[in-house]
């Protein structure tokens, strides 16, 4: 059975530093970028190749309404040098390679042979089909070259939602309420040194309940016969609908599971937390998992700028990357100030911060 996340309180933890105008630095002219992940070694360390780290971002042209970006998202490959300079390497995957209509978040790993690369990502919709919010988990094999990861092969579906543990729904909904769609996305690689087995964790939705708030973190395992869908690790039925961008970090013999969520995806009647990075800790990948810092909250946005950053990714080094969402709102809402949709959307990497690990407590290094 999966461990349960049902917070009854949130211990005070340091807030993410306030985003200022000086922090909003576009790295891809004419494009917004958001969810990101690095090319990592099998043990989670960030790859440094040709003196640069290699990053995958979701990207889209700068629309007047940035919400439209989700419907045309492509994965973009960029690299960063030791001085912080960014270099654009274009769309990560060739045009027409993906079997969907949009490319959503995932992860990427450089295998221990130093050459083989695998990109895991979410295929949204089906190419040539009715527009939908269906999500499928895919992997694409590639190779490392002088210009970074590339030479991509044919995308392969990893596992399929079974309709018993994980909701299987094509979700052909014209205009879904934000935060209400069901999940089968965000595959994140993790090799367990205790067993040697490779896994992906992902954002899912529980199929065994009628509760509309049925978020969970799912698991799949690679076997000699291929990928196998496993039981979920953590469920939040009656608590939260979206436990997004999960990832696992191993530190001091403990397993740390992190995810992102927002206040508006908590269930009515649940103790809603702020937009922020949340997590649990366990002695083994299969659990049992217990909430970090009492209720699971690790790094919240500032109370006065609740939506300034989102989609946090914790690297193997304990660094936390995210993107600048709606910053500098000063208490204003988009419903009353639609002109701020473009003016105050960052669409760029947020300042990186570091985590300190101490058993059941993890917080921002101040």
mmCIF file of C-alpha atoms in Angstrom:
data_model
loop_
_atom_site.group_PDB
_atom_site.id
_atom_site.type_symbol
_atom_site.label_atom_id
_atom_site.label_comp_id
_atom_site.label_asym_id
_atom_site.label_seq_id
_atom_site.Cartn_x
_atom_site.Cartn_y
_atom_site.Cartn_z
ATOM 1 C CA UNK A 1 0.000 0.000 0.000
ATOM 2 C CA UNK A 2 1.270 3.508 -0.743
ATOM 3 C CA UNK A 3 2.166 5.806 2.118
ATOM 4 C CA UNK A 4 -0.327 8.579 2.787
ATOM 5 C CA UNK A 5 0.254 12.331 2.686
ATOM 6 C CA UNK A 6 -2.362 14.033 4.834
ATOM 7 C CA UNK A 7 -0.847 17.068 6.569
ATOM 8 C CA UNK A 8 -2.407 18.287 9.811
ATOM 9 C CA UNK A 9 -0.031 21.208 10.158
ATOM 10 C CA UNK A 10 3.035 22.830 8.602
ATOM 11 C CA UNK A 11 6.108 23.623 10.636
ATOM 12 C CA UNK A 12 7.631 27.066 9.973
ATOM 13 C CA UNK A 13 10.367 26.807 7.335
ATOM 14 C CA UNK A 14 12.409 29.444 5.487
ATOM 15 C CA UNK A 15 10.665 30.979 2.485
ATOM 16 C CA UNK A 16 12.085 31.105 -1.020
ATOM 17 C CA UNK A 17 13.767 34.517 -1.467
ATOM 18 C CA UNK A 18 11.666 37.223 -3.083
ATOM 19 C CA UNK A 19 12.043 37.480 -6.854
ATOM 20 C CA UNK A 20 13.002 40.970 -8.032
ATOM 21 C CA UNK A 21 13.186 42.593 -11.459
ATOM 22 C CA UNK A 22 16.927 41.897 -11.549
ATOM 23 C CA UNK A 23 16.194 38.156 -11.362
ATOM 24 C CA UNK A 24 13.933 38.105 -14.433
ATOM 25 C CA UNK A 25 16.493 37.443 -17.143
ATOM 26 C CA UNK A 26 15.142 35.767 -20.317
ATOM 27 C CA UNK A 27 17.531 33.153 -21.702
ATOM 28 C CA UNK A 28 15.760 32.470 -25.011
ATOM 29 C CA UNK A 29 14.680 35.646 -26.874
ATOM 30 C CA UNK A 30 11.059 35.482 -28.052
ATOM 31 C CA UNK A 31 10.324 32.356 -26.004
ATOM 32 C CA UNK A 32 9.085 31.546 -22.535
ATOM 33 C CA UNK A 33 10.769 28.636 -20.741
ATOM 34 C CA UNK A 34 9.474 26.870 -17.654
ATOM 35 C CA UNK A 35 9.749 23.282 -16.285
ATOM 36 C CA UNK A 36 13.407 22.240 -16.468
ATOM 37 C CA UNK A 37 15.673 19.306 -15.673
ATOM 38 C CA UNK A 38 19.391 18.597 -16.181
ATOM 39 C CA UNK A 39 21.144 15.803 -17.973
ATOM 40 C CA UNK A 40 22.254 13.716 -14.995
ATOM 41 C CA UNK A 41 24.447 10.708 -14.374
ATOM 42 C CA UNK A 42 22.787 7.465 -13.296
ATOM 43 C CA UNK A 43 23.609 8.269 -9.653
ATOM 44 C CA UNK A 44 21.904 11.678 -9.886
ATOM 45 C CA UNK A 45 24.966 13.920 -10.275
ATOM 46 C CA UNK A 46 24.558 16.689 -12.833
ATOM 47 C CA UNK A 47 26.593 16.000 -15.984
ATOM 48 C CA UNK A 48 29.355 18.429 -16.919
ATOM 49 C CA UNK A 49 30.326 17.934 -20.573
ATOM 50 C CA UNK A 50 32.675 20.202 -22.512
ATOM 51 C CA UNK A 51 32.711 22.452 -19.455
ATOM 52 C CA UNK A 52 28.937 22.942 -19.521
ATOM 53 C CA UNK A 53 25.827 21.556 -17.859
ATOM 54 C CA UNK A 54 22.989 20.527 -20.181
ATOM 55 C CA UNK A 55 19.396 21.510 -19.462
ATOM 56 C CA UNK A 56 16.029 20.608 -20.938
ATOM 57 C CA UNK A 57 13.292 23.256 -20.644
ATOM 58 C CA UNK A 58 9.696 23.326 -21.766
ATOM 59 C CA UNK A 59 9.397 26.226 -24.197
ATOM 60 C CA UNK A 60 6.875 28.135 -26.276
ATOM 61 C CA UNK A 61 6.701 31.466 -28.107
ATOM 62 C CA UNK A 62 5.781 34.433 -25.903
ATOM 63 C CA UNK A 63 1.984 34.655 -26.107
ATOM 64 C CA UNK A 64 -0.052 37.596 -24.806
ATOM 65 C CA UNK A 65 -1.604 35.043 -22.452
ATOM 66 C CA UNK A 66 1.219 32.791 -21.218
ATOM 67 C CA UNK A 67 -1.310 30.102 -20.254
ATOM 68 C CA UNK A 68 -1.476 29.222 -23.964
ATOM 69 C CA UNK A 69 2.086 27.916 -23.780
ATOM 70 C CA UNK A 70 0.945 24.537 -22.458
ATOM 71 C CA UNK A 71 -0.889 23.762 -25.703
ATOM 72 C CA UNK A 72 2.194 24.106 -27.935
ATOM 73 C CA UNK A 73 5.023 23.147 -25.558
ATOM 74 C CA UNK A 74 8.263 21.758 -26.977
ATOM 75 C CA UNK A 75 11.347 20.567 -25.113
ATOM 76 C CA UNK A 76 14.294 22.893 -25.703
ATOM 77 C CA UNK A 77 17.938 22.006 -25.088
ATOM 78 C CA UNK A 78 20.199 24.667 -23.572
ATOM 79 C CA UNK A 79 23.595 24.511 -21.920
ATOM 80 C CA UNK A 80 25.160 26.653 -19.228
ATOM 81 C CA UNK A 81 28.827 27.445 -18.787
ATOM 82 C CA UNK A 82 30.767 27.876 -15.591
ATOM 83 C CA UNK A 83 30.227 31.654 -15.729
ATOM 84 C CA UNK A 84 26.429 31.229 -15.963
ATOM 85 C CA UNK A 85 26.193 31.960 -19.687
ATOM 86 C CA UNK A 86 23.423 30.211 -21.614
ATOM 87 C CA UNK A 87 23.702 28.681 -25.088
ATOM 88 C CA UNK A 88 20.664 27.587 -27.124
ATOM 89 C CA UNK A 89 20.834 24.250 -28.950
ATOM 90 C CA UNK A 90 17.336 24.340 -30.443
ATOM 91 C CA UNK A 91 14.435 21.957 -29.918
ATOM 92 C CA UNK A 92 15.703 18.828 -28.212
ATOM 93 C CA UNK A 93 13.724 16.457 -30.446
ATOM 94 C CA UNK A 94 13.369 16.762 -34.236
ATOM 95 C CA UNK A 95 10.078 18.015 -35.655
ATOM 96 C CA UNK A 96 7.578 15.198 -36.159
ATOM 97 C CA UNK A 97 9.397 12.694 -33.945
ATOM 98 C CA UNK A 98 7.034 12.890 -30.986
ATOM 99 C CA UNK A 99 3.772 10.893 -31.248
ATOM 100 C CA UNK A 100 1.773 13.608 -29.466
ATOM 101 C CA UNK A 101 0.779 17.218 -29.974
ATOM 102 C CA UNK A 102 2.825 18.650 -27.087
ATOM 103 C CA UNK A 103 5.966 17.695 -25.202
ATOM 104 C CA UNK A 104 5.717 18.034 -21.431
ATOM 105 C CA UNK A 105 8.164 17.509 -18.569
ATOM 106 C CA UNK A 106 10.436 14.584 -17.821
ATOM 107 C CA UNK A 107 14.087 13.826 -17.053
ATOM 108 C CA UNK A 108 17.298 12.832 -18.828
ATOM 109 C CA UNK A 109 20.150 10.488 -17.932
ATOM 110 C CA UNK A 110 23.650 9.811 -19.255
ATOM 111 C CA UNK A 111 24.338 6.135 -18.767
ATOM 112 C CA UNK A 112 27.496 4.921 -17.080
ATOM 113 C CA UNK A 113 29.063 4.056 -20.450
ATOM 114 C CA UNK A 114 29.448 7.822 -20.938
ATOM 115 C CA UNK A 115 27.819 7.717 -24.367
ATOM 116 C CA UNK A 116 24.249 6.415 -24.156
ATOM 117 C CA UNK A 117 21.598 8.974 -23.257
ATOM 118 C CA UNK A 118 17.907 8.488 -22.481
ATOM 119 C CA UNK A 119 15.342 11.263 -22.447
ATOM 120 C CA UNK A 120 12.142 10.523 -20.550
ATOM 121 C CA UNK A 121 9.224 12.858 -21.184
ATOM 122 C CA UNK A 122 5.466 13.266 -21.223
ATOM 123 C CA UNK A 123 3.630 12.983 -24.534
ATOM 124 C CA UNK A 124 0.459 15.078 -24.332
ATOM 125 C CA UNK A 125 -2.340 14.387 -26.803
ATOM 126 C CA UNK A 126 -2.076 12.219 -29.904
ATOM 127 C CA UNK A 127 -0.740 13.413 -33.215
ATOM 128 C CA UNK A 128 -3.558 13.459 -35.739
ATOM 129 C CA UNK A 129 -6.216 12.833 -33.096
ATOM 130 C CA UNK A 130 -8.747 14.915 -31.226
ATOM 131 C CA UNK A 131 -7.089 17.566 -29.046
ATOM 132 C CA UNK A 132 -6.906 16.142 -25.530
ATOM 133 C CA UNK A 133 -5.078 16.316 -22.218
ATOM 134 C CA UNK A 134 -4.178 12.653 -22.323
ATOM 135 C CA UNK A 135 -0.667 12.060 -20.981
ATOM 136 C CA UNK A 136 1.649 9.167 -21.770
ATOM 137 C CA UNK A 137 5.153 8.302 -20.567
ATOM 138 C CA UNK A 138 7.844 7.872 -23.223
ATOM 139 C CA UNK A 139 11.588 7.345 -23.461
ATOM 140 C CA UNK A 140 13.858 8.288 -26.368
ATOM 141 C CA UNK A 141 17.352 6.796 -26.699
ATOM 142 C CA UNK A 142 20.172 9.075 -27.817
ATOM 143 C CA UNK A 143 23.926 9.550 -27.760
ATOM 144 C CA UNK A 144 26.290 12.076 -26.245
ATOM 145 C CA UNK A 145 28.354 14.066 -28.723
ATOM 146 C CA UNK A 146 30.540 17.153 -28.773
ATOM 147 C CA UNK A 147 27.385 19.280 -29.065
ATOM 148 C CA UNK A 148 25.716 17.571 -26.133
ATOM 149 C CA UNK A 149 22.918 14.980 -26.102
ATOM 150 C CA UNK A 150 21.278 14.187 -29.434
ATOM 151 C CA UNK A 151 21.147 11.609 -32.241
ATOM 152 C CA UNK A 152 17.707 10.608 -30.990
ATOM 153 C CA UNK A 153 16.092 7.311 -31.899
ATOM 154 C CA UNK A 154 12.424 6.345 -31.943
ATOM 155 C CA UNK A 155 10.274 7.286 -28.924
ATOM 156 C CA UNK A 156 8.959 4.258 -27.002
ATOM 157 C CA UNK A 157 6.073 4.201 -24.564
ATOM 158 C CA UNK A 158 7.287 2.995 -21.171
ATOM 159 C CA UNK A 159 4.183 1.896 -19.287
ATOM 160 C CA UNK A 160 0.435 2.387 -19.698
ATOM 161 C CA UNK A 161 -2.025 3.504 -17.015
ATOM 162 C CA UNK A 162 -3.914 0.386 -15.880
ATOM 163 C CA UNK A 163 -7.237 1.965 -14.845
ATOM 164 C CA UNK A 164 -7.064 0.145 -11.501
ATOM 165 C CA UNK A 165 -4.205 1.810 -9.674
ATOM 166 C CA UNK A 166 -3.690 4.698 -12.106
ATOM 167 C CA UNK A 167 -6.429 6.657 -13.856
ATOM 168 C CA UNK A 168 -6.547 5.882 -17.592
ATOM 169 C CA UNK A 169 -8.516 8.616 -19.343
ATOM 170 C CA UNK A 170 -7.954 10.332 -22.683
ATOM 171 C CA UNK A 171 -9.373 13.534 -21.156
ATOM 172 C CA UNK A 172 -10.907 15.026 -24.268
ATOM 173 C CA UNK A 173 -11.996 18.126 -22.394
ATOM 174 C CA UNK A 174 -12.213 21.416 -24.273
ATOM 175 C CA UNK A 175 -11.478 23.784 -21.395
ATOM 176 C CA UNK A 176 -10.602 21.937 -18.194
ATOM 177 C CA UNK A 177 -10.426 23.825 -14.929
ATOM 178 C CA UNK A 178 -6.738 24.428 -14.115
ATOM 179 C CA UNK A 179 -5.535 21.883 -11.593
ATOM 180 C CA UNK A 180 -8.411 19.471 -12.257
ATOM 181 C CA UNK A 181 -7.043 17.257 -15.039
ATOM 182 C CA UNK A 182 -5.836 13.787 -14.127
ATOM 183 C CA UNK A 183 -2.171 12.912 -14.310
ATOM 184 C CA UNK A 184 0.106 10.355 -15.863
ATOM 185 C CA UNK A 185 3.161 12.529 -16.501
ATOM 186 C CA UNK A 186 6.549 13.878 -15.365
ATOM 187 C CA UNK A 187 8.736 10.723 -15.505
ATOM 188 C CA UNK A 188 11.884 11.113 -13.375
ATOM 189 C CA UNK A 189 14.765 8.637 -13.467
ATOM 190 C CA UNK A 190 16.237 7.087 -10.312
ATOM 191 C CA UNK A 191 18.614 4.145 -9.961
ATOM 192 C CA UNK A 192 18.401 2.579 -6.512
ATOM 193 C CA UNK A 193 21.896 1.693 -5.268
ATOM 194 C CA UNK A 194 20.375 -0.756 -2.771
ATOM 195 C CA UNK A 195 19.052 -2.987 -5.549
ATOM 196 C CA UNK A 196 20.762 -1.722 -8.708
ATOM 197 C CA UNK A 197 17.339 -1.383 -10.326
ATOM 198 C CA UNK A 198 16.368 1.587 -12.486
ATOM 199 C CA UNK A 199 13.030 3.274 -11.813
ATOM 200 C CA UNK A 200 10.973 6.222 -12.849
ATOM 201 C CA UNK A 201 8.717 8.099 -10.462
ATOM 202 C CA UNK A 202 5.890 10.130 -11.954
ATOM 203 C CA UNK A 203 2.821 12.230 -11.242
ATOM 204 C CA UNK A 204 -0.339 10.123 -11.222
ATOM 205 C CA UNK A 205 -3.975 9.975 -10.154
ATOM 206 C CA UNK A 206 -5.504 7.188 -8.043
ATOM 207 C CA UNK A 207 -8.057 5.065 -9.916
ATOM 208 C CA UNK A 208 -9.434 3.208 -6.871
ATOM 209 C CA UNK A 209 -11.321 6.211 -5.470
ATOM 210 C CA UNK A 210 -14.137 8.503 -6.561
ATOM 211 C CA UNK A 211 -12.595 11.450 -4.715
ATOM 212 C CA UNK A 212 -11.886 14.296 -7.135
ATOM 213 C CA UNK A 213 -8.646 15.053 -5.283
ATOM 214 C CA UNK A 214 -6.688 11.871 -5.899
ATOM 215 C CA UNK A 215 -3.084 12.838 -6.578
ATOM 216 C CA UNK A 216 -0.256 10.378 -6.117
ATOM 217 C CA UNK A 217 3.360 9.653 -6.966
ATOM 218 C CA UNK A 218 3.657 6.567 -9.127
ATOM 219 C CA UNK A 219 6.496 4.144 -9.779
ATOM 220 C CA UNK A 220 7.726 2.002 -12.658
ATOM 221 C CA UNK A 221 10.706 -0.380 -12.682
ATOM 222 C CA UNK A 222 12.959 -1.515 -15.518
ATOM 223 C CA UNK A 223 13.284 -5.294 -15.825
ATOM 224 C CA UNK A 224 15.031 -7.507 -18.409
ATOM 225 C CA UNK A 225 11.638 -7.757 -20.150
ATOM 226 C CA UNK A 226 11.089 -3.971 -20.155
ATOM 227 C CA UNK A 227 9.404 -1.421 -17.930
ATOM 228 C CA UNK A 228 6.789 -2.627 -15.429
ATOM 229 C CA UNK A 229 4.157 -0.500 -13.705
ATOM 230 C CA UNK A 230 4.419 -0.756 -9.892
ATOM 231 C CA UNK A 231 2.237 0.274 -6.977
ATOM 232 C CA UNK A 232 2.283 3.989 -6.137
ATOM 233 C CA UNK A 233 4.730 5.271 -3.529
ATOM 234 C CA UNK A 234 2.587 8.021 -1.979
ATOM 235 C CA UNK A 235 -1.092 8.975 -2.299
ATOM 236 C CA UNK A 236 -2.899 12.181 -1.326
ATOM 237 C CA UNK A 237 -6.554 11.137 -1.715
ATOM 238 C CA UNK A 238 -8.778 13.764 -0.165
ATOM 239 C CA UNK A 239 -5.770 16.050 0.238
ATOM 240 C CA UNK A 240 -4.441 17.192 -3.139
ATOM 241 C CA UNK A 241 -5.021 16.615 -6.844
ATOM 242 C CA UNK A 242 -1.512 17.284 -8.194
ATOM 243 C CA UNK A 243 1.853 16.148 -6.837
ATOM 244 C CA UNK A 244 3.841 17.436 -9.799
ATOM 245 C CA UNK A 245 7.440 16.925 -10.952
ATOM 246 C CA UNK A 246 8.352 14.256 -8.354
ATOM 247 C CA UNK A 247 12.016 13.327 -8.022
ATOM 248 C CA UNK A 248 14.066 11.196 -5.644
ATOM 249 C CA UNK A 249 17.393 12.178 -4.058
ATOM 250 C CA UNK A 250 19.506 9.842 -1.925
ATOM 251 C CA UNK A 251 21.357 11.453 0.978
ATOM 252 C CA UNK A 252 23.083 9.865 3.997
ATOM 253 C CA UNK A 253 21.362 6.532 3.377
ATOM 254 C CA UNK A 254 17.875 8.065 3.278
ATOM 255 C CA UNK A 255 15.550 8.445 0.314
ATOM 256 C CA UNK A 256 14.023 11.887 -0.212
ATOM 257 C CA UNK A 257 10.978 12.261 -2.455
ATOM 258 C CA UNK A 258 10.148 15.811 -3.548
ATOM 259 C CA UNK A 259 7.226 17.246 -5.522
ATOM 260 C CA UNK A 260 5.609 20.589 -6.368
ATOM 261 C CA UNK A 261 2.056 21.641 -5.692
ATOM 262 C CA UNK A 262 -0.155 24.729 -5.446
ATOM 263 C CA UNK A 263 -2.681 25.954 -2.924
ATOM 264 C CA UNK A 264 -5.574 25.720 -5.383
ATOM 265 C CA UNK A 265 -5.077 21.956 -5.929
ATOM 266 C CA UNK A 266 -5.720 21.089 -2.270
ATOM 267 C CA UNK A 267 -9.105 19.539 -1.499
ATOM 268 C CA UNK A 268 -11.859 21.500 0.233
ATOM 269 C CA UNK A 269 -11.587 20.644 3.899
ATOM 270 C CA UNK A 270 -7.912 19.672 3.662
ATOM 271 C CA UNK A 271 -5.288 21.805 5.347
ATOM 272 C CA UNK A 272 -4.088 23.705 2.282
ATOM 273 C CA UNK A 273 -0.439 24.641 2.137
ATOM 274 C CA UNK A 274 1.196 27.347 0.029
ATOM 275 C CA UNK A 275 2.581 27.010 -3.469
ATOM 276 C CA UNK A 276 5.879 25.311 -2.813
ATOM 277 C CA UNK A 277 8.234 22.367 -2.770
ATOM 278 C CA UNK A 278 7.062 19.469 -0.598
ATOM 279 C CA UNK A 279 8.635 16.175 0.368
ATOM 280 C CA UNK A 280 8.819 12.959 2.342
ATOM 281 C CA UNK A 281 11.639 10.725 3.543
ATOM 282 C CA UNK A 282 11.980 6.943 3.825
ATOM 283 C CA UNK A 283 14.563 4.248 4.676
ATOM 284 C CA UNK A 284 13.932 2.593 1.287
ATOM 285 C CA UNK A 285 12.416 3.540 -2.063
ATOM 286 C CA UNK A 286 9.295 1.520 -1.313
ATOM 287 C CA UNK A 287 8.818 3.339 2.013
ATOM 288 C CA UNK A 288 7.296 3.746 4.434
ATOM 289 C CA UNK A 289 7.381 7.458 3.634
ATOM 290 C CA UNK A 290 6.946 10.123 6.323
ATOM 291 C CA UNK A 291 6.422 13.838 5.772
ATOM 292 C CA UNK A 292 9.413 16.142 6.021
ATOM 293 C CA UNK A 293 9.286 18.995 8.532
ATOM 294 C CA UNK A 294 6.094 17.730 10.105
ATOM 295 C CA UNK A 295 3.634 18.311 7.263
ATOM 296 C CA UNK A 296 5.792 17.932 4.161
ATOM 297 C CA UNK A 297 6.418 21.602 3.360
ATOM 298 C CA UNK A 298 10.065 22.183 2.402
ATOM 299 C CA UNK A 299 10.284 25.521 0.546
ATOM 300 C CA UNK A 300 7.282 27.860 0.161
ATOM 301 C CA UNK A 301 7.002 30.969 -1.963
ATOM 302 C CA UNK A 302 6.923 34.183 0.102
ATOM 303 C CA UNK A 303 3.527 34.814 1.674
ATOM 304 C CA UNK A 304 3.264 38.137 -0.146
ATOM 305 C CA UNK A 305 4.126 36.661 -3.565
ATOM 306 C CA UNK A 306 2.485 33.247 -3.431
ATOM 307 C CA UNK A 307 2.848 32.501 -7.167
ATOM 308 C CA UNK A 308 6.283 33.902 -7.942
ATOM 309 C CA UNK A 309 7.994 30.587 -8.791
ATOM 310 C CA UNK A 310 6.949 27.017 -9.520
ATOM 311 C CA UNK A 311 7.941 23.550 -10.730
ATOM 312 C CA UNK A 312 10.906 22.870 -8.475
ATOM 313 C CA UNK A 313 13.499 20.253 -9.438
ATOM 314 C CA UNK A 314 16.017 19.006 -6.859
ATOM 315 C CA UNK A 315 19.338 17.937 -8.378
ATOM 316 C CA UNK A 316 21.569 15.221 -6.969
ATOM 317 C CA UNK A 317 23.688 17.999 -5.458
ATOM 318 C CA UNK A 318 20.690 19.339 -3.533
ATOM 319 C CA UNK A 319 20.334 22.453 -5.698
ATOM 320 C CA UNK A 320 16.760 23.503 -6.492
ATOM 321 C CA UNK A 321 15.830 24.844 -9.922
ATOM 322 C CA UNK A 322 12.464 26.306 -10.914
ATOM 323 C CA UNK A 323 11.015 28.996 -13.168
ATOM 324 C CA UNK A 324 9.691 32.489 -12.528
ATOM 325 C CA UNK A 325 5.908 32.382 -12.822
ATOM 326 C CA UNK A 326 3.844 35.447 -11.839
ATOM 327 C CA UNK A 327 6.174 37.651 -9.814
ATOM 328 C CA UNK A 328 5.801 41.148 -8.365
ATOM 329 C CA UNK A 329 2.021 40.865 -8.161
ATOM 330 C CA UNK A 330 1.849 42.898 -4.904
ATOM 331 C CA UNK A 331 -1.518 41.439 -3.984
ATOM 332 C CA UNK A 332 -3.064 41.958 -7.407
ATOM 333 C CA UNK A 333 -4.952 39.130 -9.137
ATOM 334 C CA UNK A 334 -5.025 38.218 -12.822
ATOM 335 C CA UNK A 335 -8.839 38.208 -12.886
ATOM 336 C CA UNK A 336 -8.910 41.920 -12.004
ATOM 337 C CA UNK A 337 -5.699 42.805 -13.832
ATOM 338 C CA UNK A 338 -5.542 40.819 -17.090
ATOM 339 C CA UNK A 339 -2.826 43.150 -18.369
ATOM 340 C CA UNK A 340 -0.458 41.504 -15.881
ATOM 341 C CA UNK A 341 -0.687 38.137 -17.616
ATOM 342 C CA UNK A 342 2.133 39.124 -19.921
ATOM 343 C CA UNK A 343 3.711 41.943 -17.966
ATOM 344 C CA UNK A 344 4.391 39.944 -14.789
ATOM 345 C CA UNK A 345 5.014 36.482 -16.193
ATOM 346 C CA UNK A 346 8.679 35.577 -15.871
ATOM 347 C CA UNK A 347 9.084 32.698 -18.306
ATOM 348 C CA UNK A 348 12.732 32.354 -17.260
ATOM 349 C CA UNK A 349 14.776 30.319 -14.761
ATOM 350 C CA UNK A 350 14.334 31.383 -11.151
ATOM 351 C CA UNK A 351 17.308 31.963 -8.862
ATOM 352 C CA UNK A 352 18.690 28.611 -7.720
ATOM 353 C CA UNK A 353 18.781 27.793 -4.022
ATOM 354 C CA UNK A 354 20.356 24.994 -1.996
ATOM 355 C CA UNK A 355 18.784 22.535 0.444
ATOM 356 C CA UNK A 356 20.205 21.415 3.785
ATOM 357 C CA UNK A 357 19.430 17.794 4.734
ATOM 358 C CA UNK A 358 19.151 16.654 8.350
ATOM 359 C CA UNK A 359 17.159 13.439 8.682
ATOM 360 C CA UNK A 360 13.452 14.256 8.709
ATOM 361 C CA UNK A 361 14.162 17.954 8.266
ATOM 362 C CA UNK A 362 15.072 19.600 4.969
ATOM 363 C CA UNK A 363 15.050 23.339 4.396
ATOM 364 C CA UNK A 364 16.566 26.148 2.369
ATOM 365 C CA UNK A 365 20.170 27.022 3.166
ATOM 366 C CA UNK A 366 20.088 30.622 4.346
#
